[in-house]
Amino acid sequence: MKRYYCTYFDCNYLVKALALIDSLSVHEKNEFHLFAVCLDEVSRVVINKLHPQNVTTIPLHIVEQRDTSLLEAKRNRSLIEYYWTLTPTIILHLLKQHADIDFITYLDADLYFFSPPEPIYDEFNGHSILIHEHRFSPAQKHLEQYGKYNVGLMCFRNDAAGIDALTWWRSKCIEWCYSRIEDGKFGDQLYLNDWPVRFKNVKVLENIGAGVAPWNHEQYHYSVNEQGRLLVNDTPLVFYNFHALAFCSPEIIIPAKHVSYPLT
């Protein structure tokens, strides 16, 4: 079965998005298609010029058109807050526009795949929604105030349960999506905290190789097997979230710009 992915980014995340596309092309063994919502014209022009296989670009205005509630929200929040507001709207838009899609996987543009995503779909099989925990290391446990679950990778089936969750999430994000903790809310992320009980048929991903990130990587042991595959506690590393990676210049890259994230 063909798999569908979506992501969004502006020029600030363009290099990371290109890396994501490349890693997915290498490791996704199934036929797949990625919808890339470009939040500025520079990103769209570059992607179209490079013309990566299996990728369709969508300009932001296509998602925004005639969406009065979304455009109203755009006027009362910062750029990053508006980007967060967009997440459920983009996923829902694609499922409504493409009724033939059985399910879609949302990816943050700063993810990078190191092995096939098969373990993710093995767990998602038979479910309508898949989310994954931050799995904070003990030293980063205080960050759970921003959300137990990470929005970086999510799967939604085009069924009643999946659409119900997306519709509810979109409504909440349009109503309130700011970069501050307030009344049990933070951005688009804290809304996920009760999803396993709020919605039907939700799967919380268990595979620790999916979702390794600066906020949890210090608690794991890493190795390389005889086939050259990277392992996390003897489990294949599926994807890493390069949330804090920063480019200072073409020659200087900071793996984690937030000093609270330890690097060995």
GROMACS .gro file of C-alpha atoms in nm:
model
  264
    1MET     CA    1   0.000   0.000   0.000
    2LYS     CA    2   0.126   0.347  -0.090
    3ARG     CA    3   0.221   0.558   0.209
    4TYR     CA    4   0.154   0.929   0.236
    5TYR     CA    5   0.354   1.181   0.437
    6CYS     CA    6   0.326   1.554   0.495
    7THR     CA    7   0.547   1.823   0.642
    8TYR     CA    8   0.575   2.202   0.634
    9PHE     CA    9   0.864   2.447   0.654
   10ASP     CA   10   0.992   2.790   0.557
   11CYS     CA   11   1.337   2.893   0.432
   12ASN     CA   12   1.482   2.867   0.785
   13TYR     CA   13   1.413   2.492   0.786
   14LEU     CA   14   1.470   2.429   0.416
   15VAL     CA   15   1.806   2.253   0.458
   16LYS     CA   16   1.661   2.028   0.728
   17ALA     CA   17   1.358   1.955   0.511
   18LEU     CA   18   1.583   1.854   0.221
   19ALA     CA   19   1.772   1.622   0.456
   20LEU     CA   20   1.441   1.471   0.574
   21ILE     CA   21   1.331   1.413   0.214
   22ASP     CA   22   1.664   1.251   0.131
   23SER     CA   23   1.655   1.022   0.435
   24LEU     CA   24   1.298   0.916   0.363
   25SER     CA   25   1.388   0.842   0.000
   26VAL     CA   26   1.669   0.617   0.118
   27HIS     CA   27   1.486   0.427   0.390
   28GLU     CA   28   1.117   0.411   0.291
   29LYS     CA   29   1.097   0.085   0.096
   30ASN     CA   30   0.726   0.119   0.021
   31GLU     CA   31   0.590   0.336  -0.257
   32PHE     CA   32   0.531   0.675  -0.094
   33HIS     CA   33   0.442   1.037  -0.156
   34LEU     CA   34   0.529   1.343   0.053
   35PHE     CA   35   0.323   1.662   0.053
   36ALA     CA   36   0.548   1.957   0.140
   37VAL     CA   37   0.358   2.269   0.245
   38CYS     CA   38   0.594   2.560   0.176
   39LEU     CA   39   0.540   2.849   0.413
   40ASP     CA   40   0.725   3.095   0.191
   41GLU     CA   41   0.794   3.127  -0.181
   42VAL     CA   42   1.171   3.073  -0.148
   43SER     CA   43   1.113   2.722  -0.012
   44ARG     CA   44   0.864   2.634  -0.284
   45VAL     CA   45   1.089   2.758  -0.565
   46VAL     CA   46   1.394   2.571  -0.432
   47ILE     CA   47   1.210   2.241  -0.384
   48ASN     CA   48   1.049   2.266  -0.726
   49LYS     CA   49   1.385   2.347  -0.883
   50LEU     CA   50   1.550   2.046  -0.719
   51HIS     CA   51   1.243   1.839  -0.806
   52PRO     CA   52   1.293   1.549  -0.559
   53GLN     CA   53   1.103   1.235  -0.651
   54ASN     CA   54   0.772   1.159  -0.478
   55VAL     CA   55   0.732   1.515  -0.346
   56THR     CA   56   0.451   1.761  -0.418
   57THR     CA   57   0.485   2.120  -0.300
   58ILE     CA   58   0.182   2.311  -0.179
   59PRO     CA   59   0.198   2.689  -0.128
   60LEU     CA   60   0.059   2.807   0.204
   61HIS     CA   61  -0.215   3.017   0.044
   62ILE     CA   62  -0.380   2.700  -0.089
   63VAL     CA   63  -0.427   2.580   0.268
   64GLU     CA   64  -0.536   2.923   0.389
   65GLN     CA   65  -0.782   3.012   0.114
   66ARG     CA   66  -1.137   3.073   0.233
   67ASP     CA   67  -1.041   2.956   0.583
   68THR     CA   68  -1.161   3.264   0.769
   69SER     CA   69  -1.110   3.125   1.120
   70LEU     CA   70  -0.749   3.030   1.041
   71LEU     CA   71  -0.675   3.371   0.889
   72GLU     CA   72  -0.829   3.542   1.191
   73ALA     CA   73  -0.595   3.344   1.417
   74LYS     CA   74  -0.301   3.447   1.199
   75ARG     CA   75  -0.357   3.810   1.299
   76ASN     CA   76  -0.322   3.756   1.674
   77ARG     CA   77  -0.008   3.544   1.717
   78SER     CA   78   0.360   3.539   1.632
   79LEU     CA   79   0.497   3.364   1.323
   80ILE     CA   80   0.608   3.050   1.512
   81GLU     CA   81   0.277   3.041   1.699
   82TYR     CA   82   0.094   3.059   1.368
   83TYR     CA   83   0.308   2.777   1.230
   84TRP     CA   84   0.209   2.562   1.529
   85THR     CA   85  -0.155   2.659   1.469
   86LEU     CA   86  -0.124   2.523   1.116
   87THR     CA   87  -0.029   2.166   1.207
   88PRO     CA   88  -0.375   2.004   1.240
   89THR     CA   89  -0.520   2.224   0.965
   90ILE     CA   90  -0.261   2.104   0.713
   91ILE     CA   91  -0.313   1.736   0.795
   92LEU     CA   92  -0.693   1.770   0.787
   93HIS     CA   93  -0.677   1.969   0.462
   94LEU     CA   94  -0.480   1.693   0.290
   95LEU     CA   95  -0.711   1.415   0.407
   96LYS     CA   96  -1.015   1.609   0.286
   97GLN     CA   97  -0.853   1.689  -0.048
   98HIS     CA   98  -0.740   1.331  -0.105
   99ALA     CA   99  -1.021   1.096  -0.005
  100ASP     CA  100  -0.825   0.799  -0.141
  101ILE     CA  101  -0.559   0.833   0.129
  102ASP     CA  102  -0.608   0.560   0.390
  103PHE     CA  103  -0.376   0.729   0.641
  104ILE     CA  104  -0.116   1.004   0.647
  105THR     CA  105   0.196   1.050   0.856
  106TYR     CA  106   0.288   1.400   0.965
  107LEU     CA  107   0.661   1.472   1.002
  108ASP     CA  108   0.836   1.772   1.150
  109ALA     CA  109   1.083   1.902   0.894
  110ASP     CA  110   1.380   1.848   1.129
  111LEU     CA  111   1.341   1.470   1.155
  112TYR     CA  112   1.594   1.240   0.989
  113PHE     CA  113   1.548   0.869   0.920
  114PHE     CA  114   1.834   0.629   0.984
  115SER     CA  115   1.644   0.308   0.901
  116PRO     CA  116   1.308   0.201   0.750
  117PRO     CA  117   0.996   0.327   0.931
  118GLU     CA  118   0.847  -0.024   0.933
  119PRO     CA  119   0.846  -0.056   1.316
  120ILE     CA  120   0.622   0.253   1.334
  121TYR     CA  121   0.363   0.106   1.100
  122ASP     CA  122   0.377  -0.234   1.266
  123GLU     CA  123   0.249  -0.064   1.581
  124PHE     CA  124   0.006   0.166   1.398
  125ASN     CA  125  -0.161  -0.127   1.224
  126GLY     CA  126  -0.525  -0.157   1.334
  127HIS     CA  127  -0.531   0.189   1.495
  128SER     CA  128  -0.664   0.529   1.387
  129ILE     CA  129  -0.410   0.758   1.555
  130LEU     CA  130  -0.046   0.715   1.650
  131ILE     CA  131   0.149   0.950   1.879
  132HIS     CA  132   0.479   0.914   2.061
  133GLU     CA  133   0.613   1.030   2.395
  134HIS     CA  134   0.905   1.263   2.447
  135ARG     CA  135   1.049   0.995   2.679
  136PHE     CA  136   1.243   1.263   2.866
  137SER     CA  137   1.565   1.156   3.034
  138PRO     CA  138   1.570   1.209   3.412
  139ALA     CA  139   1.767   1.534   3.378
  140GLN     CA  140   1.512   1.670   3.128
  141LYS     CA  141   1.200   1.548   3.307
  142HIS     CA  142   1.102   1.904   3.398
  143LEU     CA  143   1.034   1.968   3.028
  144GLU     CA  144   0.724   1.749   3.051
  145GLN     CA  145   0.537   2.063   3.156
  146TYR     CA  146   0.540   2.147   2.782
  147GLY     CA  147   0.380   1.818   2.686
  148LYS     CA  148   0.412   1.445   2.745
  149TYR     CA  149   0.380   1.371   2.374
  150ASN     CA  150   0.581   1.511   2.085
  151VAL     CA  151   0.413   1.643   1.771
  152GLY     CA  152   0.717   1.551   1.555
  153LEU     CA  153   0.565   1.235   1.405
  154MET     CA  154   0.196   1.148   1.410
  155CYS     CA  155  -0.021   0.913   1.204
  156PHE     CA  156  -0.389   0.972   1.128
  157ARG     CA  157  -0.617   0.729   0.950
  158ASN     CA  158  -0.882   0.877   0.724
  159ASP     CA  159  -1.164   0.735   0.936
  160ALA     CA  160  -1.412   0.873   1.187
  161ALA     CA  161  -1.171   0.854   1.483
  162GLY     CA  162  -0.880   1.014   1.296
  163ILE     CA  163  -1.092   1.296   1.154
  164ASP     CA  164  -1.259   1.354   1.491
  165ALA     CA  165  -0.921   1.404   1.661
  166LEU     CA  166  -0.792   1.634   1.387
  167THR     CA  167  -1.110   1.842   1.386
  168TRP     CA  168  -1.100   1.885   1.763
  169TRP     CA  169  -0.726   1.966   1.761
  170ARG     CA  170  -0.765   2.220   1.480
  171SER     CA  171  -1.047   2.395   1.665
  172LYS     CA  172  -0.840   2.415   1.983
  173CYS     CA  173  -0.530   2.544   1.804
  174ILE     CA  174  -0.726   2.815   1.625
  175GLU     CA  175  -0.882   2.915   1.956
  176TRP     CA  176  -0.548   2.919   2.147
  177CYS     CA  177  -0.195   2.837   2.031
  178TYR     CA  178   0.075   3.045   2.197
  179SER     CA  179   0.433   2.999   2.310
  180ARG     CA  180   0.352   3.006   2.679
  181ILE     CA  181   0.207   2.773   2.940
  182GLU     CA  182  -0.143   2.879   3.032
  183ASP     CA  183  -0.432   2.680   3.183
  184GLY     CA  184  -0.284   2.346   3.086
  185LYS     CA  185  -0.202   2.457   2.731
  186PHE     CA  186   0.122   2.514   2.541
  187GLY     CA  187   0.134   2.569   2.166
  188ASP     CA  188  -0.015   2.281   1.971
  189GLN     CA  189   0.151   2.020   2.193
  190LEU     CA  190  -0.009   2.005   2.538
  191TYR     CA  191  -0.343   1.936   2.371
  192LEU     CA  192  -0.215   1.582   2.308
  193ASN     CA  193  -0.174   1.493   2.675
  194ASP     CA  194  -0.512   1.323   2.717
  195TRP     CA  195  -0.555   1.180   2.369
  196PRO     CA  196  -0.524   0.813   2.476
  197VAL     CA  197  -0.842   0.860   2.680
  198ARG     CA  198  -1.011   1.142   2.485
  199PHE     CA  199  -1.012   0.969   2.147
  200LYS     CA  200  -1.076   0.618   2.022
  201ASN     CA  201  -0.822   0.380   1.879
  202VAL     CA  202  -0.508   0.574   1.978
  203LYS     CA  203  -0.172   0.397   1.979
  204VAL     CA  204   0.122   0.532   2.178
  205LEU     CA  205   0.439   0.425   1.999
  206GLU     CA  206   0.657   0.197   2.212
  207ASN     CA  207   0.964   0.150   1.991
  208ILE     CA  208   1.244   0.357   2.147
  209GLY     CA  209   1.430   0.377   1.816
  210ALA     CA  210   1.157   0.611   1.689
  211GLY     CA  211   1.177   0.950   1.853
  212VAL     CA  212   1.534   0.975   1.979
  213ALA     CA  213   1.605   1.343   2.042
  214PRO     CA  214   1.821   1.586   2.243
  215TRP     CA  215   1.576   1.569   2.535
  216ASN     CA  216   1.611   1.192   2.580
  217HIS     CA  217   1.927   1.066   2.410
  218GLU     CA  218   2.154   1.073   2.715
  219GLN     CA  219   1.969   0.781   2.875
  220TYR     CA  220   2.044   0.539   2.591
  221HIS     CA  221   2.338   0.322   2.487
  222TYR     CA  222   2.446   0.347   2.124
  223SER     CA  223   2.624   0.097   1.902
  224VAL     CA  224   2.665  -0.011   1.540
  225ASN     CA  225   2.589  -0.367   1.434
  226GLU     CA  226   2.773  -0.578   1.176
  227GLN     CA  227   2.554  -0.440   0.897
  228GLY     CA  228   2.649  -0.084   0.992
  229ARG     CA  229   2.306  -0.006   1.135
  230LEU     CA  230   2.289   0.236   1.427
  231LEU     CA  231   2.135   0.087   1.741
  232VAL     CA  232   1.971   0.245   2.045
  233ASN     CA  233   1.977   0.000   2.337
  234ASP     CA  234   2.020  -0.272   2.069
  235THR     CA  235   1.712  -0.146   1.880
  236PRO     CA  236   1.757   0.002   1.530
  237LEU     CA  237   1.749   0.382   1.532
  238VAL     CA  238   1.449   0.471   1.314
  239PHE     CA  239   1.460   0.849   1.329
  240TYR     CA  240   1.626   1.127   1.526
  241ASN     CA  241   1.466   1.465   1.596
  242PHE     CA  242   1.725   1.734   1.517
  243HIS     CA  243   1.520   1.991   1.707
  244ALA     CA  244   1.817   2.186   1.840
  245LEU     CA  245   2.062   2.157   1.550
  246ALA     CA  246   2.176   2.498   1.428
  247PHE     CA  247   2.387   2.618   1.134
  248CYS     CA  248   2.625   2.900   1.218
  249SER     CA  249   2.799   2.885   0.881
  250PRO     CA  250   2.854   2.620   0.612
  251GLU     CA  251   3.153   2.500   0.815
  252ILE     CA  252   3.017   2.532   1.169
  253ILE     CA  253   2.719   2.330   1.291
  254ILE     CA  254   2.598   2.315   1.651
  255PRO     CA  255   2.436   1.974   1.721
  256ALA     CA  256   2.231   2.115   2.011
  257LYS     CA  257   2.205   2.489   2.054
  258HIS     CA  258   2.021   2.465   2.387
  259VAL     CA  259   2.283   2.424   2.660
  260SER     CA  260   2.042   2.219   2.872
  261TYR     CA  261   2.077   1.931   2.624
  262PRO     CA  262   2.390   1.730   2.711
  263LEU     CA  263   2.614   1.590   2.439
  264THR     CA  264   2.871   1.318   2.500
   0.00000   0.00000   0.00000
